[in-house]
C-alpha cells in the first residue's frame, strides 16, 4: 500500500488533538502502522507499575543521564481500569524515550513471564487512520443497502445494542429507521465555514445499518471518540466503562474502532474492561480494521484468543459484489466472519438542510492495496484537501453536497451488519443470550469465501444487494 494516506490522516489527527504529542510507531509492514502518545507508557496498577518505574529509572539514570523526576506517574489513576500512566523523559525536550524504555523492560518482562508495559496507543475509528474511502452522496430516492428488513419495533422484546463511536447528527430522527435511536449528539457536525467535518455522521451511519438489518432493536449511540474519531488507549477503557454504566450492559456492543500494536499482545488499557466483559453475557462485535493487513487490530483481535473468543466477534469486510474480501479489509486467523462492507448505503446527515463536504484524500490510479477490481481506493475519482498531489498540482479539492443518505465503505460498516444479524437472531428466536445467538447464526451460515487461501465464514443480510458500479467522478 502507498503509505501517504496514512501520513495524511496522521497529520489531520495531530492537528485536531493539539494537546497530545503523537508519534508514529514502527512496523515491518507499512499497512500495520500505529499511532501512540510520545513520552508515556502504560502499566497495570500496583506492583507492576512499581517494577516498571524502577526498571526504567535505573536504565535511564545509567545510560541517558536523566534525573529521577523524569520517570514519574502522570496524574490521578483510575482504579476501574487498573492502568497507570508513566511519563518518561524530560518533557521540555522533543525526543521520544518510549522505544528505549520498552527495550529496557524486556529483561524485566522475561523475569515476570508476562508483558508489563505498553505504549499509550491511539485508538481510532476503523476508517480514519487508514481510510478505505470517504462517503459519497446518494439521492434520497435510493433505498438503503442493506434495505430495511421486515418486522416492527416492540420495546418489550427489542434487543439492546450499544454503538461506541461518534455521536448522532441532530436531525437523525427524520430518517425513519432511526426514529427509536437514542444517545449522544455529535458535538460539532460542521466547521466554521459550514462544511461537514471529517467523520461526522460515522456513528449515525452505523446506527442506520443496525436499524435496517434488525428493526426490532433499541440502538444507543455514545459519542466516545473525539472530533478526529480517535482517543488515547489510557482514556478508552474508562470511556467504555462509562458507556455500559450509563444504561447497563447491553446485549451487543458494536465497536468500529481499534488499533494495531508493535507485537501480538492486546491493549493494557483495555485489560480490566475485557475481563469484565468476559463475565457478562454481552457480545462485543468489533471491526477488523482497514489496513489490508494481517496485523492484529485490537480489540477485534481478542476474538483470536481462547480467553475471549466467546465474548468477541471480529468482522472483516466483503467487496461490493459480496463474493470476496474488500481490498481494504484486514484478514488473518483472528478475523472470525466477513460481511458486506463496501459501498453500503445509510443515513449520514440530517434531512433538514443539504450540507457541503470537501474530500480529504485523493483517489489512486490503481488500488493502493494491489487489488485488480474497481475498488473504493480508485472510484469515484476525486481530489482531497490533504493530498500531496493537490499541493503539487494546485488542483482544487472536490466538494459534494449531502442531503441525508450516503454510500460508504469500511469494516466499520460490516461490523453493524453482523451486530444487526445477531440482534435479529435474538428477537426472531426469543433468544436472550447474544453469544448463543451468535453461535446459532454462524452454525447456520451456508456461505463462505476464500480469503488469502483460507475458507472463511460469510454473513449476508437477506435485504443486502450487490452495489452497482459507481461513476468515476463525483459531482462538484
Short mmCIF file of C-alpha atoms in Angstrom, two decimals:
data_model
loop_
_atom_site.label_atom_id
_atom_site.label_comp_id
_atom_site.label_asym_id
_atom_site.label_seq_id
_atom_site.Cartn_x
_atom_site.Cartn_y
_atom_site.Cartn_z
CA UNK A 1 0.00 0.00 0.00
CA UNK A 2 1.13 3.54 -0.64
CA UNK A 3 1.78 4.98 2.83
CA UNK A 4 0.94 8.61 2.08
CA UNK A 5 -2.73 8.25 3.00
CA UNK A 6 -1.79 7.09 6.48
CA UNK A 7 0.54 10.07 6.84
CA UNK A 8 -2.16 12.45 5.62
CA UNK A 9 -4.53 11.16 8.25
CA UNK A 10 -1.84 11.23 10.93
CA UNK A 11 -1.37 14.95 10.27
CA UNK A 12 -5.14 15.53 10.44
CA UNK A 13 -5.48 13.73 13.77
CA UNK A 14 -2.45 15.51 15.19
CA UNK A 15 -3.90 18.92 14.30
CA UNK A 16 -7.24 18.03 15.88
CA UNK A 17 -5.56 16.84 19.13
CA UNK A 18 -3.08 19.70 19.71
CA UNK A 19 -2.58 18.94 23.40
CA UNK A 20 -1.37 15.37 22.75
CA UNK A 21 2.16 14.69 21.48
CA UNK A 22 1.66 11.89 18.96
CA UNK A 23 4.19 9.68 17.24
CA UNK A 24 4.00 7.05 14.54
CA UNK A 25 5.05 3.59 15.62
CA UNK A 26 7.45 1.42 13.65
CA UNK A 27 6.12 -1.65 11.92
CA UNK A 28 7.65 -4.07 9.47
CA UNK A 29 4.54 -3.84 7.30
CA UNK A 30 3.65 -0.27 6.27
CA UNK A 31 -0.03 -1.27 6.40
CA UNK A 32 0.34 -2.02 10.11
CA UNK A 33 1.46 1.42 11.30
CA UNK A 34 0.05 2.63 14.59
CA UNK A 35 -0.04 5.91 16.48
CA UNK A 36 0.81 6.48 20.14
CA UNK A 37 1.49 9.19 22.71
CA UNK A 38 5.12 10.28 22.95
CA UNK A 39 6.84 10.05 26.32
CA UNK A 40 4.19 7.91 28.02
CA UNK A 41 3.91 4.18 28.74
CA UNK A 42 1.11 2.25 30.42
CA UNK A 43 1.44 -0.33 33.17
CA UNK A 44 -1.02 -2.11 35.43
CA UNK A 45 -1.59 -0.51 38.83
CA UNK A 46 0.27 -1.72 41.88
CA UNK A 47 3.39 -3.85 41.92
CA UNK A 48 3.78 -3.99 38.13
CA UNK A 49 3.74 -0.19 37.86
CA UNK A 50 6.44 -0.01 40.55
CA UNK A 51 8.58 -2.58 38.72
CA UNK A 52 8.25 -0.58 35.51
CA UNK A 53 9.16 2.70 37.18
CA UNK A 54 12.19 1.24 38.94
CA UNK A 55 13.50 -0.56 35.86
CA UNK A 56 13.10 2.44 33.58
CA UNK A 57 14.54 4.87 36.12
CA UNK A 58 17.61 2.68 36.66
CA UNK A 59 18.14 2.27 32.91
CA UNK A 60 17.89 5.95 32.05
CA UNK A 61 19.88 7.15 35.03
CA UNK A 62 22.72 4.88 33.95
CA UNK A 63 22.58 5.39 30.19
CA UNK A 64 20.91 8.70 29.39
CA UNK A 65 21.69 10.97 32.32
CA UNK A 66 18.06 11.58 33.21
CA UNK A 67 17.21 12.62 36.73
CA UNK A 68 14.75 10.54 38.77
CA UNK A 69 11.90 13.04 38.27
CA UNK A 70 12.00 12.32 34.56
CA UNK A 71 10.32 8.96 35.25
CA UNK A 72 7.11 9.58 37.13
CA UNK A 73 3.45 8.67 37.38
CA UNK A 74 1.37 11.12 35.41
CA UNK A 75 -1.81 12.39 37.06
CA UNK A 76 -4.54 10.57 39.02
CA UNK A 77 -5.14 6.94 38.19
CA UNK A 78 -8.44 5.13 37.71
CA UNK A 79 -8.94 2.07 39.89
CA UNK A 80 -11.63 0.86 37.49
CA UNK A 81 -9.31 0.49 34.51
CA UNK A 82 -6.35 -0.60 36.63
CA UNK A 83 -3.91 1.39 34.47
CA UNK A 84 -1.04 3.67 35.49
CA UNK A 85 0.34 6.29 33.09
CA UNK A 86 4.09 6.66 33.48
CA UNK A 87 5.79 9.62 31.85
CA UNK A 88 9.35 9.07 30.69
CA UNK A 89 11.92 11.69 29.75
CA UNK A 90 12.26 15.42 30.08
CA UNK A 91 9.00 16.97 28.87
CA UNK A 92 10.88 20.09 27.71
CA UNK A 93 12.78 18.01 25.14
CA UNK A 94 11.32 16.73 21.92
CA UNK A 95 12.96 13.29 21.89
CA UNK A 96 10.68 10.32 22.49
CA UNK A 97 12.08 7.97 25.14
CA UNK A 98 9.34 5.33 24.81
CA UNK A 99 11.18 2.96 22.41
CA UNK A 100 14.24 2.98 24.70
CA UNK A 101 12.08 2.35 27.77
CA UNK A 102 10.37 -0.62 26.13
CA UNK A 103 13.71 -2.18 25.25
CA UNK A 104 14.95 -1.61 28.81
CA UNK A 105 11.97 -3.52 30.19
CA UNK A 106 12.31 -6.66 28.08
CA UNK A 107 14.56 -8.31 30.66
CA UNK A 108 12.17 -7.46 33.49
CA UNK A 109 9.26 -8.84 31.45
CA UNK A 110 11.17 -12.04 30.79
CA UNK A 111 11.66 -12.47 34.54
CA UNK A 112 7.98 -11.85 35.25
CA UNK A 113 6.84 -14.09 32.41
CA UNK A 114 4.35 -11.54 31.08
CA UNK A 115 4.19 -8.16 29.40
CA UNK A 116 4.47 -5.37 31.95
CA UNK A 117 4.29 -2.24 29.84
CA UNK A 118 2.93 -0.93 26.58
CA UNK A 119 2.67 2.26 24.54
CA UNK A 120 -0.30 4.53 25.03
CA UNK A 121 -1.82 3.77 21.64
CA UNK A 122 -4.26 5.98 19.79
CA UNK A 123 -7.49 4.04 19.27
CA UNK A 124 -9.32 5.27 16.18
CA UNK A 125 -12.49 4.55 14.26
CA UNK A 126 -11.78 1.93 11.66
CA UNK A 127 -11.97 4.21 8.65
CA UNK A 128 -9.68 7.00 9.71
CA UNK A 129 -6.03 6.17 10.37
CA UNK A 130 -6.03 4.43 7.01
CA UNK A 131 -9.39 5.15 5.39
CA UNK A 132 -10.97 2.72 2.98
CA UNK A 133 -12.78 5.65 1.40
CA UNK A 134 -14.85 8.73 2.16
CA UNK A 135 -18.64 8.95 1.86
CA UNK A 136 -20.36 9.54 -1.48
CA UNK A 137 -23.75 11.32 -1.73
CA UNK A 138 -26.78 9.17 -2.55
CA UNK A 139 -30.20 10.56 -3.62
CA UNK A 140 -33.00 10.26 -1.09
CA UNK A 141 -34.95 8.25 -3.63
CA UNK A 142 -32.43 5.42 -3.42
CA UNK A 143 -33.20 2.83 -0.72
CA UNK A 144 -30.68 1.98 1.99
CA UNK A 145 -28.43 -1.01 1.47
CA UNK A 146 -28.99 -3.23 3.35
CA UNK A 147 -32.66 -2.32 2.92
CA UNK A 148 -34.99 -2.32 5.89
CA UNK A 149 -35.88 -5.84 6.96
CA UNK A 150 -39.46 -6.82 7.70
CA UNK A 151 -40.91 -6.69 11.17
CA UNK A 152 -41.81 -3.96 13.60
CA UNK A 153 -40.28 -2.37 16.64
CA UNK A 154 -41.51 -3.65 20.00
CA UNK A 155 -39.89 -2.06 23.04
CA UNK A 156 -40.63 -5.08 25.25
CA UNK A 157 -38.85 -7.61 23.04
CA UNK A 158 -36.22 -5.44 21.32
CA UNK A 159 -32.56 -6.43 21.55
CA UNK A 160 -30.32 -3.77 23.08
CA UNK A 161 -27.31 -2.65 21.04
CA UNK A 162 -24.76 -0.06 22.17
CA UNK A 163 -22.76 1.72 19.46
CA UNK A 164 -19.49 3.18 20.79
CA UNK A 165 -18.45 5.72 18.16
CA UNK A 166 -19.04 9.32 17.17
CA UNK A 167 -22.41 10.81 18.13
CA UNK A 168 -25.73 11.21 16.35
CA UNK A 169 -26.40 14.07 13.95
CA UNK A 170 -29.06 16.42 15.26
CA UNK A 171 -31.79 15.53 12.73
CA UNK A 172 -31.23 11.78 12.79
CA UNK A 173 -34.84 11.01 13.73
CA UNK A 174 -36.00 12.50 10.42
CA UNK A 175 -34.67 9.25 8.97
CA UNK A 176 -37.48 6.75 9.67
CA UNK A 177 -35.18 3.84 10.56
CA UNK A 178 -33.65 5.92 13.36
CA UNK A 179 -36.92 7.00 14.98
CA UNK A 180 -36.19 4.88 18.08
CA UNK A 181 -32.44 5.53 18.26
CA UNK A 182 -31.15 7.35 21.33
CA UNK A 183 -27.79 8.53 22.62
CA UNK A 184 -25.32 11.38 22.44
CA UNK A 185 -25.35 14.17 19.91
CA UNK A 186 -22.42 14.83 17.62
CA UNK A 187 -20.83 17.92 19.28
CA UNK A 188 -19.97 19.76 16.06
CA UNK A 189 -21.18 18.49 12.69
CA UNK A 190 -19.74 21.31 10.59
CA UNK A 191 -16.76 23.65 10.79
CA UNK A 192 -16.80 27.45 10.93
CA UNK A 193 -17.48 27.57 7.17
CA UNK A 194 -20.49 25.25 7.41
CA UNK A 195 -18.61 22.33 5.83
CA UNK A 196 -19.27 18.84 7.18
CA UNK A 197 -16.40 17.68 9.39
CA UNK A 198 -14.48 14.56 8.55
CA UNK A 199 -16.19 11.52 10.16
CA UNK A 200 -19.21 13.48 11.34
CA UNK A 201 -22.11 11.09 10.84
CA UNK A 202 -19.99 7.95 11.26
CA UNK A 203 -21.98 6.79 14.30
CA UNK A 204 -25.27 7.77 12.65
CA UNK A 205 -24.39 5.77 9.53
CA UNK A 206 -23.66 2.72 11.70
CA UNK A 207 -26.93 3.11 13.63
CA UNK A 208 -28.82 3.26 10.33
CA UNK A 209 -27.30 -0.04 9.18
CA UNK A 210 -28.17 -1.70 12.50
CA UNK A 211 -31.77 -0.47 12.36
CA UNK A 212 -32.13 -1.68 8.77
CA UNK A 213 -30.82 -5.18 9.47
CA UNK A 214 -32.64 -5.52 12.81
CA UNK A 215 -35.70 -3.22 13.09
CA UNK A 216 -36.67 -4.63 16.49
CA UNK A 217 -33.61 -3.19 18.20
CA UNK A 218 -33.01 -0.49 20.77
CA UNK A 219 -29.90 1.28 19.47
CA UNK A 220 -27.99 3.66 21.72
CA UNK A 221 -25.07 5.65 20.27
CA UNK A 222 -22.38 7.03 22.56
CA UNK A 223 -20.07 9.84 21.41
CA UNK A 224 -16.88 8.25 22.72
CA UNK A 225 -14.42 9.24 20.02
CA UNK A 226 -13.03 12.76 19.52
CA UNK A 227 -13.66 15.10 16.61
CA UNK A 228 -10.98 13.19 14.70
CA UNK A 229 -12.56 9.84 15.60
CA UNK A 230 -9.69 8.97 17.94
CA UNK A 231 -8.96 8.55 21.65
CA UNK A 232 -5.92 7.55 23.71
CA UNK A 233 -5.86 3.99 25.00
CA UNK A 234 -5.42 5.28 28.57
CA UNK A 235 -8.82 7.01 28.29
CA UNK A 236 -10.63 4.47 26.13
CA UNK A 237 -11.11 1.80 28.79
CA UNK A 238 -12.68 4.34 31.16
CA UNK A 239 -14.99 5.62 28.40
CA UNK A 240 -16.12 2.07 27.63
CA UNK A 241 -16.98 1.57 31.29
CA UNK A 242 -18.88 4.86 31.28
CA UNK A 243 -20.84 3.77 28.20
CA UNK A 244 -22.02 0.49 29.74
CA UNK A 245 -22.57 2.02 33.19
CA UNK A 246 -24.94 4.63 31.81
CA UNK A 247 -27.52 2.15 30.57
CA UNK A 248 -26.31 -1.16 31.93
CA UNK A 249 -24.55 -3.88 29.97
CA UNK A 250 -26.37 -4.26 26.63
CA UNK A 251 -26.91 -7.43 24.64
CA UNK A 252 -24.43 -6.32 21.98
CA UNK A 253 -21.70 -3.69 21.69
CA UNK A 254 -20.95 -2.60 18.12
CA UNK A 255 -17.43 -1.16 18.04
CA UNK A 256 -15.91 0.12 14.81
CA UNK A 257 -12.60 1.26 16.30
CA UNK A 258 -9.24 -0.12 17.32
CA UNK A 259 -5.51 -0.07 16.65
CA UNK A 260 -2.63 -2.25 15.65
CA UNK A 261 0.33 -2.60 18.03
CA UNK A 262 4.02 -3.36 17.75
CA UNK A 263 3.61 -7.01 18.73
CA UNK A 264 0.81 -9.52 19.08
CA UNK A 265 -0.38 -8.53 22.54
CA UNK A 266 -3.62 -6.77 23.34
CA UNK A 267 -4.10 -3.36 24.92
CA UNK A 268 -3.14 -2.90 28.58
CA UNK A 269 -5.62 -0.04 28.77
CA UNK A 270 -8.48 -2.47 27.99
CA UNK A 271 -7.43 -5.31 30.31
CA UNK A 272 -9.97 -4.51 33.01
CA UNK A 273 -12.81 -3.89 30.57
CA UNK A 274 -12.15 -7.11 28.67
CA UNK A 275 -12.09 -9.12 31.90
CA UNK A 276 -15.40 -7.63 32.99
CA UNK A 277 -16.88 -8.18 29.52
CA UNK A 278 -15.93 -11.84 29.70
CA UNK A 279 -18.00 -12.22 32.88
CA UNK A 280 -21.10 -10.64 31.31
CA UNK A 281 -23.38 -12.08 28.64
CA UNK A 282 -22.73 -9.07 26.36
CA UNK A 283 -21.23 -9.81 22.93
CA UNK A 284 -18.62 -7.40 21.56
CA UNK A 285 -18.79 -7.16 17.75
CA UNK A 286 -15.64 -5.35 16.59
CA UNK A 287 -14.24 -4.14 13.27
CA UNK A 288 -11.14 -5.89 11.92
CA UNK A 289 -9.71 -2.64 10.53
CA UNK A 290 -8.88 -1.27 7.10
CA UNK A 291 -5.14 -1.73 6.67
CA UNK A 292 -5.39 -4.65 4.20
CA UNK A 293 -3.04 -6.39 6.61
CA UNK A 294 -2.91 -9.49 8.78
CA UNK A 295 -1.53 -7.44 11.68
CA UNK A 296 -3.93 -7.93 14.62
CA UNK A 297 -6.25 -4.97 15.13
CA UNK A 298 -7.35 -4.61 18.75
CA UNK A 299 -9.84 -5.14 20.33
CA UNK A 300 -11.21 -7.15 17.38
CA UNK A 301 -8.17 -9.44 17.57
CA UNK A 302 -9.25 -10.62 21.04
CA UNK A 303 -11.56 -12.94 19.07
CA UNK A 304 -8.46 -14.98 18.25
CA UNK A 305 -7.64 -15.51 21.93
CA UNK A 306 -9.11 -18.60 23.65
CA UNK A 307 -9.67 -16.43 26.71
CA UNK A 308 -12.00 -14.04 24.89
CA UNK A 309 -13.22 -15.99 21.83
CA UNK A 310 -16.67 -16.49 23.36
CA UNK A 311 -17.21 -12.79 24.09
CA UNK A 312 -15.79 -11.16 20.92
CA UNK A 313 -16.61 -11.44 17.22
CA UNK A 314 -14.18 -9.81 14.76
CA UNK A 315 -15.63 -8.68 11.43
CA UNK A 316 -13.91 -8.28 8.08
CA UNK A 317 -15.50 -6.69 5.01
CA UNK A 318 -16.63 -8.20 1.73
CA UNK A 319 -16.27 -6.39 -1.59
CA UNK A 320 -19.21 -4.62 -3.23
CA UNK A 321 -20.25 -7.78 -5.09
CA UNK A 322 -20.15 -9.80 -1.87
CA UNK A 323 -18.03 -12.53 -3.37
CA UNK A 324 -14.57 -11.84 -1.94
CA UNK A 325 -12.74 -9.76 0.65
CA UNK A 326 -12.80 -5.99 0.18
CA UNK A 327 -9.46 -4.54 -0.89
CA UNK A 328 -9.06 -2.64 2.39
CA UNK A 329 -10.17 -5.32 4.85
CA UNK A 330 -7.76 -6.75 7.38
CA UNK A 331 -7.54 -10.53 7.40
CA UNK A 332 -5.95 -13.41 9.24
CA UNK A 333 -6.99 -16.27 11.53
CA UNK A 334 -8.18 -13.78 14.16
CA UNK A 335 -10.93 -12.46 11.83
CA UNK A 336 -13.95 -14.65 12.54
CA UNK A 337 -16.53 -13.60 9.94
CA UNK A 338 -16.90 -11.39 6.87
CA UNK A 339 -19.94 -9.34 5.89
CA UNK A 340 -20.78 -6.75 3.22
CA UNK A 341 -18.74 -3.61 3.92
CA UNK A 342 -18.08 -1.91 0.61
CA UNK A 343 -20.44 0.76 -0.78
CA UNK A 344 -23.20 0.32 1.78
CA UNK A 345 -25.94 2.98 1.93
CA UNK A 346 -27.24 4.54 5.13
CA UNK A 347 -28.01 7.90 6.76
CA UNK A 348 -25.04 10.25 7.14
CA UNK A 349 -26.51 13.69 7.85
CA UNK A 350 -29.83 15.11 8.96
CA UNK A 351 -32.55 15.54 6.36
CA UNK A 352 -33.41 19.17 7.11
CA UNK A 353 -30.77 21.03 5.08
CA UNK A 354 -28.18 19.90 2.49
CA UNK A 355 -24.62 20.27 3.78
CA UNK A 356 -21.33 20.55 1.81
CA UNK A 357 -18.33 18.27 2.28
CA UNK A 358 -14.76 18.63 0.99
CA UNK A 359 -12.90 15.43 0.23
CA UNK A 360 -9.82 14.98 2.39
CA UNK A 361 -7.92 12.34 0.41
CA UNK A 362 -7.38 11.81 -3.30
CA UNK A 363 -8.19 8.55 -5.02
CA UNK A 364 -5.48 6.49 -6.70
CA UNK A 365 -4.96 5.50 -10.32
CA UNK A 366 -4.68 1.90 -9.20
CA UNK A 367 -5.72 0.17 -5.99
CA UNK A 368 -3.17 1.10 -3.34
CA UNK A 369 -3.59 -2.38 -1.86
CA UNK A 370 -2.78 -4.17 -5.13
CA UNK A 371 -6.28 -5.47 -5.98
CA UNK A 372 -7.39 -5.55 -9.60
CA UNK A 373 -11.12 -4.79 -9.25
CA UNK A 374 -12.60 -1.26 -9.24
CA UNK A 375 -12.42 -0.80 -5.51
CA UNK A 376 -13.07 2.23 -3.35
CA UNK A 377 -9.35 3.10 -3.48
CA UNK A 378 -9.97 4.28 -7.07
CA UNK A 379 -13.60 5.30 -7.57
CA UNK A 380 -15.32 7.66 -7.51
CA UNK A 381 -12.47 9.86 -8.66
CA UNK A 382 -11.78 12.95 -6.57
CA UNK A 383 -9.02 15.17 -5.21
CA UNK A 384 -8.75 15.82 -1.47
CA UNK A 385 -7.56 18.76 0.63
CA UNK A 386 -4.86 16.74 2.43
CA UNK A 387 -3.42 15.29 -0.74
CA UNK A 388 0.21 15.82 -1.65
CA UNK A 389 -0.92 15.54 -5.27
CA UNK A 390 -3.15 18.60 -4.85
CA UNK A 391 -0.33 20.61 -3.28
CA UNK A 392 1.98 19.83 -6.18
CA UNK A 393 -0.53 20.43 -8.98
CA UNK A 394 -2.72 23.12 -7.45
CA UNK A 395 -5.81 21.02 -8.13
CA UNK A 396 -8.96 22.11 -6.34
CA UNK A 397 -10.37 19.76 -3.71
CA UNK A 398 -13.72 18.31 -4.76
CA UNK A 399 -16.83 19.39 -2.90
CA UNK A 400 -20.12 17.49 -2.75
CA UNK A 401 -23.48 18.10 -1.09
CA UNK A 402 -25.03 15.60 1.31
CA UNK A 403 -28.79 15.50 1.58
CA UNK A 404 -29.19 12.71 4.11
CA UNK A 405 -28.03 9.43 2.59
CA UNK A 406 -24.52 8.35 1.69
CA UNK A 407 -22.61 5.39 0.35
CA UNK A 408 -19.59 4.47 2.48
CA UNK A 409 -17.12 1.60 2.84
CA UNK A 410 -15.11 0.02 5.63
CA UNK A 411 -15.03 -2.76 8.18
CA UNK A 412 -16.65 -0.02 10.30
CA UNK A 413 -19.86 -0.78 8.45
CA UNK A 414 -19.54 -4.54 8.07
CA UNK A 415 -19.50 -4.58 11.89
CA UNK A 416 -23.08 -3.29 12.44
CA UNK A 417 -24.26 -5.71 9.74
CA UNK A 418 -23.09 -8.61 11.91
CA UNK A 419 -24.28 -6.94 15.12
CA UNK A 420 -27.68 -6.47 13.50
CA UNK A 421 -27.87 -10.08 12.32
CA UNK A 422 -27.13 -11.31 15.85
CA UNK A 423 -29.79 -8.96 17.24
CA UNK A 424 -32.31 -10.16 14.64
CA UNK A 425 -31.48 -13.78 15.53
CA UNK A 426 -32.20 -12.98 19.18
CA UNK A 427 -35.59 -11.41 18.57
CA UNK A 428 -36.70 -13.92 15.91
CA UNK A 429 -35.99 -16.90 18.16
CA UNK A 430 -36.60 -15.20 21.52
CA UNK A 431 -33.02 -15.92 22.43
CA UNK A 432 -31.87 -13.97 25.48
CA UNK A 433 -28.18 -14.88 25.21
CA UNK A 434 -26.42 -12.93 22.42
CA UNK A 435 -23.45 -15.30 22.45
CA UNK A 436 -25.73 -18.29 21.91
CA UNK A 437 -27.47 -16.34 19.13
CA UNK A 438 -24.08 -15.68 17.54
CA UNK A 439 -23.19 -19.38 17.69
CA UNK A 440 -26.50 -20.40 16.14
CA UNK A 441 -26.19 -17.76 13.42
CA UNK A 442 -22.68 -18.86 12.43
CA UNK A 443 -23.60 -22.54 12.60
CA UNK A 444 -26.47 -21.97 10.19
CA UNK A 445 -24.45 -19.81 7.78
CA UNK A 446 -24.32 -21.63 4.47
CA UNK A 447 -21.91 -19.27 2.73
CA UNK A 448 -18.15 -18.95 2.82
CA UNK A 449 -15.48 -17.41 0.66
CA UNK A 450 -11.74 -17.68 0.24
CA UNK A 451 -9.52 -15.02 1.82
CA UNK A 452 -5.76 -15.38 1.32
CA UNK A 453 -6.08 -19.14 0.79
CA UNK A 454 -8.37 -19.82 3.76
CA UNK A 455 -12.11 -20.52 3.74
CA UNK A 456 -13.91 -18.02 5.97
CA UNK A 457 -17.47 -17.67 7.21
CA UNK A 458 -19.68 -15.12 5.45
CA UNK A 459 -22.89 -13.46 6.64
CA UNK A 460 -25.05 -11.54 4.15
CA UNK A 461 -28.33 -9.94 5.26
CA UNK A 462 -31.34 -11.05 3.18
CA UNK A 463 -32.04 -7.40 2.29
CA UNK A 464 -28.48 -6.63 1.14
CA UNK A 465 -27.81 -6.43 -2.59
CA UNK A 466 -24.56 -6.06 -4.54
CA UNK A 467 -23.79 -2.38 -5.03
CA UNK A 468 -23.94 -1.06 -8.61
CA UNK A 469 -20.85 0.38 -10.23
CA UNK A 470 -20.16 3.99 -9.27
CA UNK A 471 -19.42 6.90 -11.53
CA UNK A 472 -15.73 7.55 -11.98
CA UNK A 473 -16.04 11.16 -10.85
CA UNK A 474 -18.05 12.72 -8.07
CA UNK A 475 -20.29 15.74 -8.77
CA UNK A 476 -18.67 19.04 -7.88
#
